[in-house]
Short mmCIF file of C-alpha atoms in Angstrom, two decimals:
data_model
loop_
_atom_site.label_atom_id
_atom_site.label_comp_id
_atom_site.label_asym_id
_atom_site.label_seq_id
_atom_site.Cartn_x
_atom_site.Cartn_y
_atom_site.Cartn_z
CA UNK A 23 0.00 0.00 0.00
CA UNK A 24 1.47 3.35 -1.06
CA UNK A 25 1.65 5.81 1.84
CA UNK A 26 3.70 8.64 0.37
CA UNK A 27 2.48 11.94 -1.05
CA UNK A 28 3.40 12.54 -4.68
CA UNK A 29 5.39 15.77 -4.79
CA UNK A 30 3.93 16.80 -8.13
CA UNK A 31 0.37 16.72 -6.84
CA UNK A 32 -1.40 19.56 -5.05
CA UNK A 33 -2.28 18.44 -1.55
CA UNK A 34 -5.06 20.51 0.06
CA UNK A 35 -3.37 20.04 3.44
CA UNK A 36 -0.37 22.14 2.36
CA UNK A 37 -0.08 25.91 1.87
CA UNK A 38 1.06 26.51 -1.71
CA UNK A 39 1.35 30.30 -1.72
CA UNK A 40 4.93 31.55 -1.36
CA UNK A 41 6.04 33.22 1.87
CA UNK A 42 9.19 35.29 1.67
CA UNK A 43 11.70 36.71 4.11
CA UNK A 44 13.71 39.90 3.85
CA UNK A 45 16.17 42.12 5.66
CA UNK A 46 15.69 45.88 6.00
CA UNK A 47 19.12 47.47 5.71
CA UNK A 48 20.01 50.65 3.87
CA UNK A 49 23.13 51.09 1.75
CA UNK A 50 24.46 53.93 3.92
CA UNK A 51 24.67 51.56 6.91
CA UNK A 52 27.09 49.17 5.22
CA UNK A 53 30.66 49.05 6.58
CA UNK A 54 33.58 50.41 4.63
CA UNK A 55 36.57 52.77 4.84
CA UNK A 56 35.07 55.85 3.18
CA UNK A 57 32.77 57.23 5.87
CA UNK A 58 29.47 55.95 4.47
CA UNK A 59 28.23 52.66 3.04
CA UNK A 60 28.42 52.44 -0.73
CA UNK A 61 27.52 50.22 -3.67
CA UNK A 62 30.94 48.59 -3.90
CA UNK A 63 32.31 45.38 -2.41
CA UNK A 64 30.52 45.59 0.97
CA UNK A 65 27.16 45.58 -0.86
CA UNK A 66 28.15 42.37 -2.60
CA UNK A 67 29.37 40.81 0.64
CA UNK A 68 26.02 41.66 2.21
CA UNK A 69 24.20 40.07 -0.74
CA UNK A 70 26.34 36.97 -0.16
CA UNK A 71 25.26 37.01 3.49
CA UNK A 72 21.59 37.19 2.47
CA UNK A 73 21.98 34.39 -0.05
CA UNK A 74 23.74 32.17 2.52
CA UNK A 75 20.85 32.74 4.93
CA UNK A 76 18.27 31.94 2.24
CA UNK A 77 16.82 35.46 2.30
CA UNK A 78 15.05 36.46 -0.91
CA UNK A 79 14.38 40.18 -0.25
CA UNK A 80 16.67 43.10 0.54
CA UNK A 81 14.72 46.19 1.51
CA UNK A 82 16.47 49.56 1.29
CA UNK A 83 15.47 53.16 1.93
CA UNK A 84 15.10 55.75 -0.86
CA UNK A 85 18.20 56.12 -3.04
CA UNK A 86 17.96 59.86 -3.72
CA UNK A 87 20.61 62.47 -2.86
CA UNK A 88 19.93 63.88 0.58
CA UNK A 89 19.91 67.52 1.60
CA UNK A 90 19.46 69.33 4.91
CA UNK A 91 18.80 66.82 7.70
CA UNK A 92 20.25 63.95 5.62
CA UNK A 93 16.90 62.19 5.35
CA UNK A 94 16.45 59.94 2.30
CA UNK A 95 12.77 60.89 2.51
CA UNK A 96 13.63 64.50 1.67
CA UNK A 97 15.84 63.99 -1.37
CA UNK A 98 17.19 66.70 -3.66
CA UNK A 99 15.60 64.77 -6.52
CA UNK A 100 12.95 62.08 -6.91
CA UNK A 101 14.91 60.69 -9.87
CA UNK A 102 18.63 61.06 -9.12
CA UNK A 103 20.83 58.63 -7.20
CA UNK A 104 22.79 59.64 -4.12
CA UNK A 105 26.31 60.42 -5.31
CA UNK A 106 27.69 59.67 -1.84
CA UNK A 107 26.84 56.00 -2.44
CA UNK A 108 29.27 55.78 -5.37
CA UNK A 109 32.13 53.37 -4.65
CA UNK A 110 35.62 54.96 -4.78
CA UNK A 111 37.12 51.49 -5.16
CA UNK A 112 35.18 50.89 -8.37
CA UNK A 113 36.26 54.31 -9.62
CA UNK A 114 39.86 53.28 -8.99
CA UNK A 115 39.25 50.05 -10.90
CA UNK A 116 38.15 52.25 -13.80
CA UNK A 117 41.43 54.14 -13.60
CA UNK A 118 39.62 57.29 -12.46
CA UNK A 119 41.19 57.48 -8.99
CA UNK A 120 44.63 56.53 -7.72
CA UNK A 121 45.51 54.38 -4.72
CA UNK A 122 47.16 57.42 -3.15
CA UNK A 123 43.88 59.34 -3.39
CA UNK A 124 41.94 56.42 -1.91
CA UNK A 125 44.42 56.17 0.96
CA UNK A 126 44.02 59.86 1.66
CA UNK A 127 40.24 59.52 1.88
CA UNK A 128 40.56 56.45 4.10
CA UNK A 129 42.83 58.38 6.44
CA UNK A 130 40.30 61.21 6.66
CA UNK A 131 37.49 58.78 7.51
CA UNK A 132 39.54 56.65 9.88
CA UNK A 133 37.75 55.83 13.12
CA UNK A 134 34.33 57.08 11.94
CA UNK A 135 31.84 54.46 13.14
CA UNK A 136 28.87 56.72 12.35
CA UNK A 137 28.28 58.80 9.26
CA UNK A 138 29.42 62.40 9.56
CA UNK A 139 27.56 63.89 6.61
CA UNK A 140 29.46 67.14 6.87
CA UNK A 141 32.81 65.43 6.32
CA UNK A 142 31.54 62.84 3.85
CA UNK A 143 29.62 65.48 1.91
CA UNK A 144 32.78 67.47 1.36
CA UNK A 145 35.76 65.09 1.35
CA UNK A 146 34.26 62.11 -0.43
CA UNK A 147 32.20 64.22 -2.81
CA UNK A 148 35.27 66.25 -3.70
CA UNK A 149 37.17 63.09 -4.60
CA UNK A 150 34.47 61.48 -6.71
CA UNK A 151 34.04 64.79 -8.51
CA UNK A 152 37.69 64.48 -9.52
CA UNK A 153 36.82 61.10 -11.00
CA UNK A 154 33.87 62.63 -12.86
CA UNK A 155 36.10 65.36 -14.31
CA UNK A 156 38.64 62.75 -15.44
CA UNK A 157 35.89 60.75 -17.09
CA UNK A 158 34.70 63.92 -18.83
CA UNK A 159 38.22 64.44 -20.14
CA UNK A 160 38.35 60.85 -21.29
CA UNK A 161 35.08 61.37 -23.14
CA UNK A 162 36.38 64.54 -24.80
CA UNK A 163 39.51 62.76 -26.05
CA UNK A 164 37.91 59.56 -27.28
CA UNK A 165 34.36 60.66 -28.01
CA UNK A 166 31.38 59.90 -25.82
CA UNK A 167 31.47 56.19 -25.08
CA UNK A 168 30.75 53.80 -22.28
CA UNK A 169 33.20 53.51 -19.42
CA UNK A 170 34.97 50.20 -18.87
CA UNK A 171 32.59 49.21 -16.10
CA UNK A 172 29.30 49.81 -17.93
CA UNK A 173 27.19 46.92 -16.73
CA UNK A 174 25.70 44.24 -18.98
CA UNK A 175 22.28 45.38 -17.76
CA UNK A 176 22.79 48.67 -19.58
CA UNK A 177 23.60 46.89 -22.83
CA UNK A 178 25.33 49.19 -25.30
CA UNK A 179 24.17 52.29 -23.49
CA UNK A 180 26.78 55.02 -23.19
CA UNK A 181 26.83 58.39 -21.51
CA UNK A 182 25.11 60.23 -24.35
CA UNK A 183 22.24 57.74 -24.52
CA UNK A 184 21.97 57.86 -20.72
CA UNK A 185 21.53 61.63 -20.92
CA UNK A 186 18.93 61.25 -23.65
CA UNK A 187 17.03 58.57 -21.75
CA UNK A 188 16.94 60.62 -18.54
CA UNK A 189 16.48 64.02 -20.18
CA UNK A 190 13.25 64.76 -18.31
CA UNK A 191 15.14 65.31 -15.07
CA UNK A 192 18.94 65.07 -15.53
CA UNK A 193 19.77 68.53 -16.91
CA UNK A 194 17.62 70.36 -14.37
CA UNK A 195 19.03 68.28 -11.53
CA UNK A 196 22.61 69.05 -12.57
CA UNK A 197 21.88 72.78 -12.83
CA UNK A 198 20.10 72.65 -9.47
CA UNK A 199 23.10 71.05 -7.76
CA UNK A 200 25.48 73.60 -9.27
CA UNK A 201 23.28 76.43 -8.02
CA UNK A 202 23.04 74.83 -4.57
CA UNK A 203 26.83 74.91 -4.39
CA UNK A 204 26.91 78.51 -5.61
CA UNK A 205 24.56 79.54 -2.81
CA UNK A 206 26.15 77.36 -0.10
CA UNK A 207 23.11 75.08 0.04
CA UNK A 208 20.69 77.94 0.73
CA UNK A 209 17.12 77.15 -0.31
CA UNK A 210 16.27 78.00 -3.88
CA UNK A 211 12.91 79.63 -3.16
CA UNK A 212 14.20 82.02 -0.49
CA UNK A 213 17.82 82.96 -1.28
CA UNK A 214 18.59 82.35 -4.95
CA UNK A 215 18.56 85.14 -7.47
CA UNK A 216 14.91 85.58 -8.41
CA UNK A 217 15.54 85.15 -12.12
CA UNK A 218 17.09 81.72 -11.51
CA UNK A 219 14.54 80.73 -8.88
CA UNK A 220 11.72 81.57 -11.29
CA UNK A 221 13.55 79.81 -14.15
CA UNK A 222 13.92 82.79 -16.46
CA UNK A 223 15.08 81.34 -19.81
CA UNK A 224 17.76 83.91 -20.46
CA UNK A 225 19.18 83.62 -16.94
CA UNK A 226 19.25 79.83 -17.19
CA UNK A 227 21.00 79.97 -20.56
CA UNK A 228 23.73 82.14 -19.06
CA UNK A 229 24.19 79.77 -16.13
CA UNK A 230 24.39 76.75 -18.45
CA UNK A 231 27.08 78.46 -20.50
CA UNK A 232 29.04 79.80 -17.54
CA UNK A 233 28.88 76.58 -15.48
CA UNK A 234 29.01 74.05 -18.32
CA UNK A 235 31.85 71.98 -16.86
CA UNK A 236 30.30 71.78 -13.38
CA UNK A 237 26.92 70.82 -14.85
CA UNK A 238 28.57 68.10 -16.92
CA UNK A 239 30.31 66.75 -13.82
CA UNK A 240 27.00 66.29 -12.00
CA UNK A 241 25.56 64.49 -15.03
CA UNK A 242 28.56 62.19 -15.14
CA UNK A 243 28.21 61.45 -11.44
CA UNK A 244 24.67 60.29 -12.14
CA UNK A 245 25.92 58.15 -14.99
CA UNK A 246 28.55 56.59 -12.71
CA UNK A 247 25.91 55.94 -10.05
CA UNK A 248 23.71 54.27 -12.66
CA UNK A 249 26.52 52.02 -13.91
CA UNK A 250 27.54 50.97 -10.40
CA UNK A 251 23.97 50.48 -9.20
CA UNK A 252 22.96 48.34 -12.17
CA UNK A 253 26.04 46.17 -11.64
CA UNK A 254 25.05 45.66 -8.01
CA UNK A 255 21.41 44.95 -8.85
CA UNK A 256 22.48 42.36 -11.40
CA UNK A 257 24.74 40.71 -8.81
CA UNK A 258 21.95 40.66 -6.21
CA UNK A 259 19.29 39.37 -8.61
CA UNK A 260 21.53 36.54 -9.82
CA UNK A 261 21.62 35.30 -6.23
CA UNK A 262 17.84 35.01 -6.21
CA UNK A 263 17.36 38.17 -4.17
CA UNK A 264 14.93 40.93 -5.09
CA UNK A 265 15.48 44.52 -4.00
CA UNK A 266 12.60 46.36 -2.34
CA UNK A 267 12.90 50.09 -2.93
CA UNK A 268 11.06 52.92 -1.24
CA UNK A 269 8.94 55.69 -2.75
CA UNK A 270 8.38 58.76 -0.56
CA UNK A 271 4.95 60.12 -1.40
CA UNK A 272 6.10 63.75 -1.27
CA UNK A 273 8.94 65.65 -2.92
CA UNK A 274 11.22 67.82 -0.80
CA UNK A 275 10.63 71.61 -0.80
CA UNK A 276 14.33 72.13 -1.47
CA UNK A 277 14.55 69.86 -4.49
CA UNK A 278 15.04 69.95 -8.21
CA UNK A 279 11.52 68.53 -8.49
CA UNK A 280 9.94 71.58 -6.87
CA UNK A 281 12.25 74.06 -8.63
CA UNK A 282 11.67 72.48 -12.04
CA UNK A 283 7.93 71.80 -11.73
CA UNK A 284 6.54 74.18 -9.13
CA UNK A 285 3.23 74.10 -11.00
CA UNK A 286 2.69 70.51 -9.82
CA UNK A 287 2.42 71.74 -6.21
CA UNK A 288 -0.06 73.97 -4.41
CA UNK A 289 1.25 77.53 -4.28
CA UNK A 290 -0.12 81.06 -4.04
CA UNK A 291 0.08 83.65 -6.81
CA UNK A 292 3.66 84.52 -5.80
CA UNK A 293 4.81 80.90 -5.98
CA UNK A 294 4.97 80.37 -2.22
CA UNK A 295 3.82 77.06 -0.79
CA UNK A 296 0.28 77.31 0.62
CA UNK A 297 0.45 74.23 2.79
CA UNK A 298 2.89 71.48 3.63
CA UNK A 299 2.64 67.82 4.50
CA UNK A 300 2.67 65.93 7.76
CA UNK A 301 0.54 63.69 9.94
CA UNK A 302 -1.57 64.56 12.98
CA UNK A 303 -0.55 63.50 16.50
CA UNK A 304 0.10 59.75 16.57
CA UNK A 305 2.15 56.94 18.09
CA UNK A 306 5.39 58.68 17.17
CA UNK A 307 4.64 62.27 18.25
CA UNK A 308 2.08 64.07 20.44
CA UNK A 309 2.23 67.14 18.18
CA UNK A 310 2.16 65.17 14.95
CA UNK A 311 4.91 65.06 12.39
CA UNK A 312 5.53 68.23 10.39
CA UNK A 313 7.34 66.99 7.30
CA UNK A 314 7.31 70.32 5.50
CA UNK A 315 7.04 68.90 1.97
CA UNK A 316 4.85 70.87 -0.44
CA UNK A 317 1.55 69.16 -1.22
CA UNK A 318 0.54 68.35 -4.77
CA UNK A 319 -1.82 70.17 -7.06
CA UNK A 320 -3.57 66.95 -8.03
CA UNK A 321 -5.78 68.62 -10.64
CA UNK A 322 -2.68 69.75 -12.52
CA UNK A 323 -1.06 66.34 -12.19
CA UNK A 324 -4.17 64.64 -13.54
CA UNK A 325 -4.49 67.13 -16.42
CA UNK A 326 -1.04 66.01 -17.58
CA UNK A 327 -2.02 62.36 -17.38
CA UNK A 328 0.17 61.93 -14.30
CA UNK A 329 3.21 62.13 -16.59
CA UNK A 330 5.59 63.20 -13.80
CA UNK A 331 4.44 60.28 -11.67
CA UNK A 332 4.74 57.86 -14.56
CA UNK A 333 8.33 58.93 -15.17
CA UNK A 334 9.09 58.73 -11.46
CA UNK A 335 7.77 55.18 -11.04
CA UNK A 336 9.38 54.05 -14.28
CA UNK A 337 12.73 55.34 -13.04
CA UNK A 338 12.32 53.58 -9.69
CA UNK A 339 11.37 50.29 -11.35
CA UNK A 340 14.59 50.43 -13.37
CA UNK A 341 16.47 50.36 -10.04
CA UNK A 342 14.48 47.95 -7.86
CA UNK A 343 12.25 44.90 -8.23
CA UNK A 344 9.36 46.01 -6.05
CA UNK A 345 8.81 49.02 -3.85
CA UNK A 346 7.18 50.24 -0.70
CA UNK A 347 5.02 53.37 -0.96
CA UNK A 348 5.67 55.53 2.06
CA UNK A 349 2.56 57.07 3.65
CA UNK A 350 0.10 55.30 1.37
CA UNK A 351 -2.90 56.83 3.06
CA UNK A 352 -1.89 60.20 1.62
CA UNK A 353 -3.16 59.07 -1.77
CA UNK A 354 -6.63 58.79 -0.29
CA UNK A 355 -6.44 61.77 2.05
CA UNK A 356 -3.41 63.78 3.13
CA UNK A 357 -2.82 66.03 6.13
CA UNK A 358 -2.25 69.58 4.87
CA UNK A 359 -0.73 71.99 7.38
CA UNK A 360 -0.58 75.79 6.84
CA UNK A 361 2.94 76.52 5.62
CA UNK A 362 3.61 78.97 8.48
CA UNK A 363 2.74 76.53 11.29
CA UNK A 364 5.49 75.16 13.55
CA UNK A 365 3.77 71.84 14.38
CA UNK A 366 1.40 69.53 12.53
CA UNK A 367 -1.42 69.81 15.05
CA UNK A 368 -3.71 72.16 13.13
CA UNK A 369 -3.83 70.67 9.65
CA UNK A 370 -6.85 69.44 7.72
CA UNK A 371 -7.51 66.29 5.74
CA UNK A 372 -7.72 66.88 1.99
CA UNK A 373 -8.59 64.45 -0.78
CA UNK A 374 -5.82 62.77 -2.75
CA UNK A 375 -6.07 61.23 -6.23
CA UNK A 376 -7.26 57.84 -4.99
CA UNK A 377 -7.36 54.93 -7.40
CA UNK A 378 -7.33 57.27 -10.41
CA UNK A 379 -3.57 57.74 -10.15
CA UNK A 380 -2.79 54.03 -9.90
CA UNK A 381 -5.17 53.08 -12.72
CA UNK A 382 -3.38 55.60 -14.95
CA UNK A 383 0.04 54.29 -13.88
CA UNK A 384 -0.84 50.65 -14.45
CA UNK A 385 -2.19 51.40 -17.93
CA UNK A 386 1.28 52.68 -18.83
CA UNK A 387 3.56 50.53 -16.67
CA UNK A 388 1.64 47.32 -16.01
CA UNK A 389 0.80 45.85 -12.62
CA UNK A 390 2.77 47.69 -9.95
CA UNK A 391 4.80 45.53 -7.51
CA UNK A 392 3.91 47.54 -4.41
CA UNK A 393 3.93 47.23 -0.63
CA UNK A 394 1.69 49.88 0.91
CA UNK A 395 2.91 51.59 4.10
CA UNK A 396 -0.50 51.94 5.71
CA UNK A 397 0.49 52.57 9.33
CA UNK A 398 -1.33 54.98 11.60
CA UNK A 399 -5.06 55.62 11.82
CA UNK A 400 -6.79 54.29 8.71
CA UNK A 401 -10.24 55.17 7.48
CA UNK A 402 -12.40 52.67 5.66
CA UNK A 403 -11.74 54.48 2.38
CA UNK A 404 -7.97 54.01 2.77
CA UNK A 405 -8.43 50.31 3.46
CA UNK A 406 -10.72 49.98 0.45
CA UNK A 407 -8.21 51.76 -1.78
CA UNK A 408 -5.40 49.44 -0.65
CA UNK A 409 -7.52 46.31 -1.05
CA UNK A 410 -9.05 47.31 -4.38
CA UNK A 411 -5.55 47.86 -5.76
CA UNK A 412 -4.36 44.53 -4.33
CA UNK A 413 -1.41 46.05 -2.46
CA UNK A 414 -0.15 44.21 0.65
CA UNK A 415 -0.18 46.44 3.73
CA UNK A 416 2.22 46.51 6.68
CA UNK A 417 2.11 45.13 10.20
CA UNK A 418 4.69 46.17 12.81
CA UNK A 419 4.96 43.81 15.75
CA UNK A 420 5.98 46.49 18.27
CA UNK A 421 2.69 48.30 17.66
CA UNK A 422 0.74 45.24 18.82
CA UNK A 423 1.53 46.18 22.41
CA UNK A 424 0.74 49.90 22.17
CA UNK A 425 -2.28 49.67 24.49
CA UNK A 426 -0.64 47.61 27.22
CA UNK A 427 -1.95 48.52 30.67
CA UNK A 428 -0.98 47.05 34.02
CA UNK A 429 1.00 44.38 32.24
CA UNK A 430 -1.92 43.26 30.07
CA UNK A 431 -2.38 43.72 26.33
CA UNK A 432 -5.27 42.94 24.03
CA UNK A 433 -4.52 39.68 22.19
CA UNK A 434 -6.99 40.70 19.46
CA UNK A 435 -4.71 43.51 18.31
CA UNK A 436 -4.18 43.16 14.55
CA UNK A 437 -0.46 43.98 14.83
CA UNK A 438 0.26 40.86 16.91
CA UNK A 439 1.76 38.10 14.75
CA UNK A 440 -0.85 35.43 15.52
CA UNK A 441 -3.45 37.71 13.87
CA UNK A 442 -1.64 38.31 10.56
CA UNK A 443 -3.34 37.09 7.41
CA UNK A 444 -1.50 36.34 4.18
CA UNK A 445 -1.77 39.70 2.43
CA UNK A 446 0.65 41.58 4.67
CA UNK A 447 4.28 42.53 4.97
CA UNK A 448 5.19 41.93 8.61
CA UNK A 449 8.02 43.67 10.46
CA UNK A 450 9.46 43.62 13.96
CA UNK A 451 10.02 47.38 13.45
CA UNK A 452 10.86 49.86 10.71
CA UNK A 453 13.46 52.59 10.18
CA UNK A 454 11.26 54.87 12.32
CA UNK A 455 11.14 52.51 15.31
CA UNK A 456 13.69 51.94 18.01
CA UNK A 457 15.32 48.54 17.74
CA UNK A 458 13.35 45.62 19.18
CA UNK A 459 15.85 45.17 22.03
CA UNK A 460 15.81 48.87 22.90
CA UNK A 461 12.01 48.96 22.69
CA UNK A 462 11.75 46.08 25.16
CA UNK A 463 14.33 47.67 27.47
CA UNK A 464 12.31 50.90 27.56
CA UNK A 465 9.09 49.25 28.77
CA UNK A 466 7.86 49.51 32.33
CA UNK A 467 9.09 46.61 34.41
CA UNK A 468 5.51 45.57 35.21
CA UNK A 469 4.75 45.27 31.50
CA UNK A 470 7.68 43.05 30.56
CA UNK A 471 6.55 39.67 32.02
CA UNK A 472 3.40 39.43 29.89
CA UNK A 473 5.28 40.41 26.73
CA UNK A 474 8.07 37.94 27.53
CA UNK A 475 5.39 35.29 28.01
CA UNK A 476 3.85 36.11 24.62
CA UNK A 477 7.19 35.45 22.97
CA UNK A 478 7.77 32.33 25.12
CA UNK A 479 10.71 33.94 26.92
CA UNK A 480 11.68 33.75 30.58
CA UNK A 481 10.87 36.82 32.64
CA UNK A 482 14.57 37.51 33.06
CA UNK A 483 15.33 37.13 29.34
CA UNK A 484 17.72 39.68 27.91
CA UNK A 485 16.40 42.32 25.50
CA UNK A 486 18.42 40.67 22.71
CA UNK A 487 16.76 37.30 23.44
CA UNK A 488 13.32 38.91 23.36
CA UNK A 489 14.22 40.60 20.07
CA UNK A 490 15.13 37.22 18.58
CA UNK A 491 11.89 35.69 19.89
CA UNK A 492 9.99 38.55 18.26
CA UNK A 493 11.74 37.75 14.97
CA UNK A 494 10.71 34.10 15.31
CA UNK A 495 7.11 35.15 15.93
CA UNK A 496 7.01 37.38 12.84
CA UNK A 497 8.73 34.77 10.65
CA UNK A 498 6.32 32.04 11.82
CA UNK A 499 3.28 34.20 11.04
CA UNK A 500 1.12 33.68 7.98
CA UNK A 501 2.12 37.02 6.43
CA UNK A 502 3.35 36.83 2.83
CA UNK A 503 6.45 38.90 3.69
CA UNK A 504 8.44 38.78 6.92
CA UNK A 505 11.01 41.60 6.90
CA UNK A 506 13.46 42.11 9.74
CA UNK A 507 15.64 45.21 10.34
CA UNK A 508 19.30 44.20 10.44
CA UNK A 509 19.64 45.78 13.89
CA UNK A 510 17.05 43.37 15.29
CA UNK A 511 18.72 40.35 13.72
CA UNK A 512 21.87 41.37 15.63
CA UNK A 513 20.01 42.15 18.85
CA UNK A 514 21.36 45.70 18.94
CA UNK A 515 20.17 48.43 21.30
CA UNK A 516 19.22 52.09 21.04
CA UNK A 517 22.64 53.02 19.68
CA UNK A 518 21.60 51.35 16.41
CA UNK A 519 18.36 53.26 15.91
CA UNK A 520 18.46 54.84 12.46
CA UNK A 521 15.79 57.54 12.80
CA UNK A 522 13.60 59.22 15.40
CA UNK A 523 10.59 60.82 13.67
CA UNK A 524 9.92 64.53 14.16
CA UNK A 525 13.53 65.17 15.11
CA UNK A 526 16.44 66.55 13.13
CA UNK A 527 19.76 65.71 14.73
CA UNK A 528 23.12 64.27 13.74
CA UNK A 529 22.24 60.82 15.08
CA UNK A 530 19.46 60.29 12.54
CA UNK A 531 20.47 58.30 9.46
CA UNK A 532 24.05 57.94 10.74
CA UNK A 533 24.19 54.37 12.11
CA UNK A 534 26.55 51.91 10.40
CA UNK A 535 27.80 48.39 10.87
CA UNK A 536 31.52 47.98 11.40
CA UNK A 537 31.57 44.62 9.58
CA UNK A 538 29.28 42.26 7.70
CA UNK A 539 27.78 39.70 10.15
CA UNK A 540 29.33 36.26 10.22
CA UNK A 541 28.04 32.91 9.05
CA UNK A 542 26.71 32.01 12.52
CA UNK A 543 24.06 34.76 12.33
CA UNK A 544 23.17 33.73 8.78
CA UNK A 545 22.82 30.08 9.80
CA UNK A 546 20.65 30.94 12.80
CA UNK A 547 18.29 32.99 10.67
CA UNK A 548 18.37 30.38 7.91
CA UNK A 549 17.19 27.73 10.35
CA UNK A 550 14.14 29.85 11.16
CA UNK A 551 13.39 30.41 7.49
CA UNK A 552 13.63 26.69 6.79
CA UNK A 553 11.49 25.83 9.81
CA UNK A 554 8.71 28.15 8.67
CA UNK A 555 9.01 27.63 4.90
CA UNK A 556 10.46 31.02 4.01
CA UNK A 557 13.83 30.02 2.50
#
């Protein structure tokens, strides 16, 4: 009598839908000798680590060039790559930098365990600009052609075709960066010469002629970023790992996006922002979060067929395999705060584009591979929008205990892992949370025993042990995606927190690893993924 199950038959007793695991870890937090993580060898070593552990997703933060405050969610461009992520080692391999120059930069950055954006933004940027100028000279001598390290993913594309392909944003971004340097990073809409700020054609023509070399350098830096990034993406994808990108809903006020297309945002007759973005008081802040980004003129965006959005998403999909939409609820309704307010307490909810935007995007780009960041208070219309579009939402385990009182929590809370259904991306925490170990350490002593019990830990368990038990709980859940911040996998404390919302200090966005974790951590995580069918 045959008592085995044929592997090629569908057995109704087995779950057949895939469940994936990922690590949340931004490029800037990688180790390396140049003051900030980059897309060179450490990125590949980290991909090797993920592959060894059987992880199929690497989630990163937005890739754009950061400005004041260093937040990747307030980039200087919604299209450009962050030049500080360019690998000096790969530039040297191209013959664009010397070993002596690399050694000098390493000496400058020696002993920096956190990112000092002031130093990195001058010393490293200055060096990679030298490489860009040398590449420009190489182009002028030999004709515009691809550099030696142009990736296979770019095919026969060279610098000139790159410029043509990215013409919608590249020239304006390069001019914007040159002007930012000319005005010592002062904001374009308050300090720049009015003729440039208002994009007078004659004034812009003069700037383009006068600053031609500097503008070219910024374009070449973007080309270099593209070549290096596509090489890395190819390497990661060949290991069976998909990259999850991040799309901030809003553009920064001090960005090439706003300077180039001010008409896409709500302004008064003088071109001043009427209102800015944020969220009302919530879990993260009693006065809300005042982000300060200009809000969109959705009527204008729609009248253009959402062309700017189409180009933006198309650009992002050339860099990543799927992406998280930050603050998804803002597409249904967004919190608009008067531009002169100092906190986000007195805003009003205004209607966003809803499904209309995504229907238009999918007609042009196909089905969008999206994770919807739907945290915070959600109305029924937001939930309907998310579900109608078929986007998985997010669950954050830490939030499941937000209403704990006298050591007791409500086991029906939808953010607790035993309540997750399939159509979710589940996290122990995000880039806006403290680490799991630090979160547990910060709880009242009377609240810890019940939480330790939930995770099947002893009452005297260390915060790192509780963090690992939380990981196990999220990984064992039914959620389609289980994504763990690297800090939690390592059991790190508050020193490894990457961002505290509603604050602007040097600690935000500055945390880095000093080395890629060893095989023991990979094996431990791999065992969990195997146990719960996520490898």
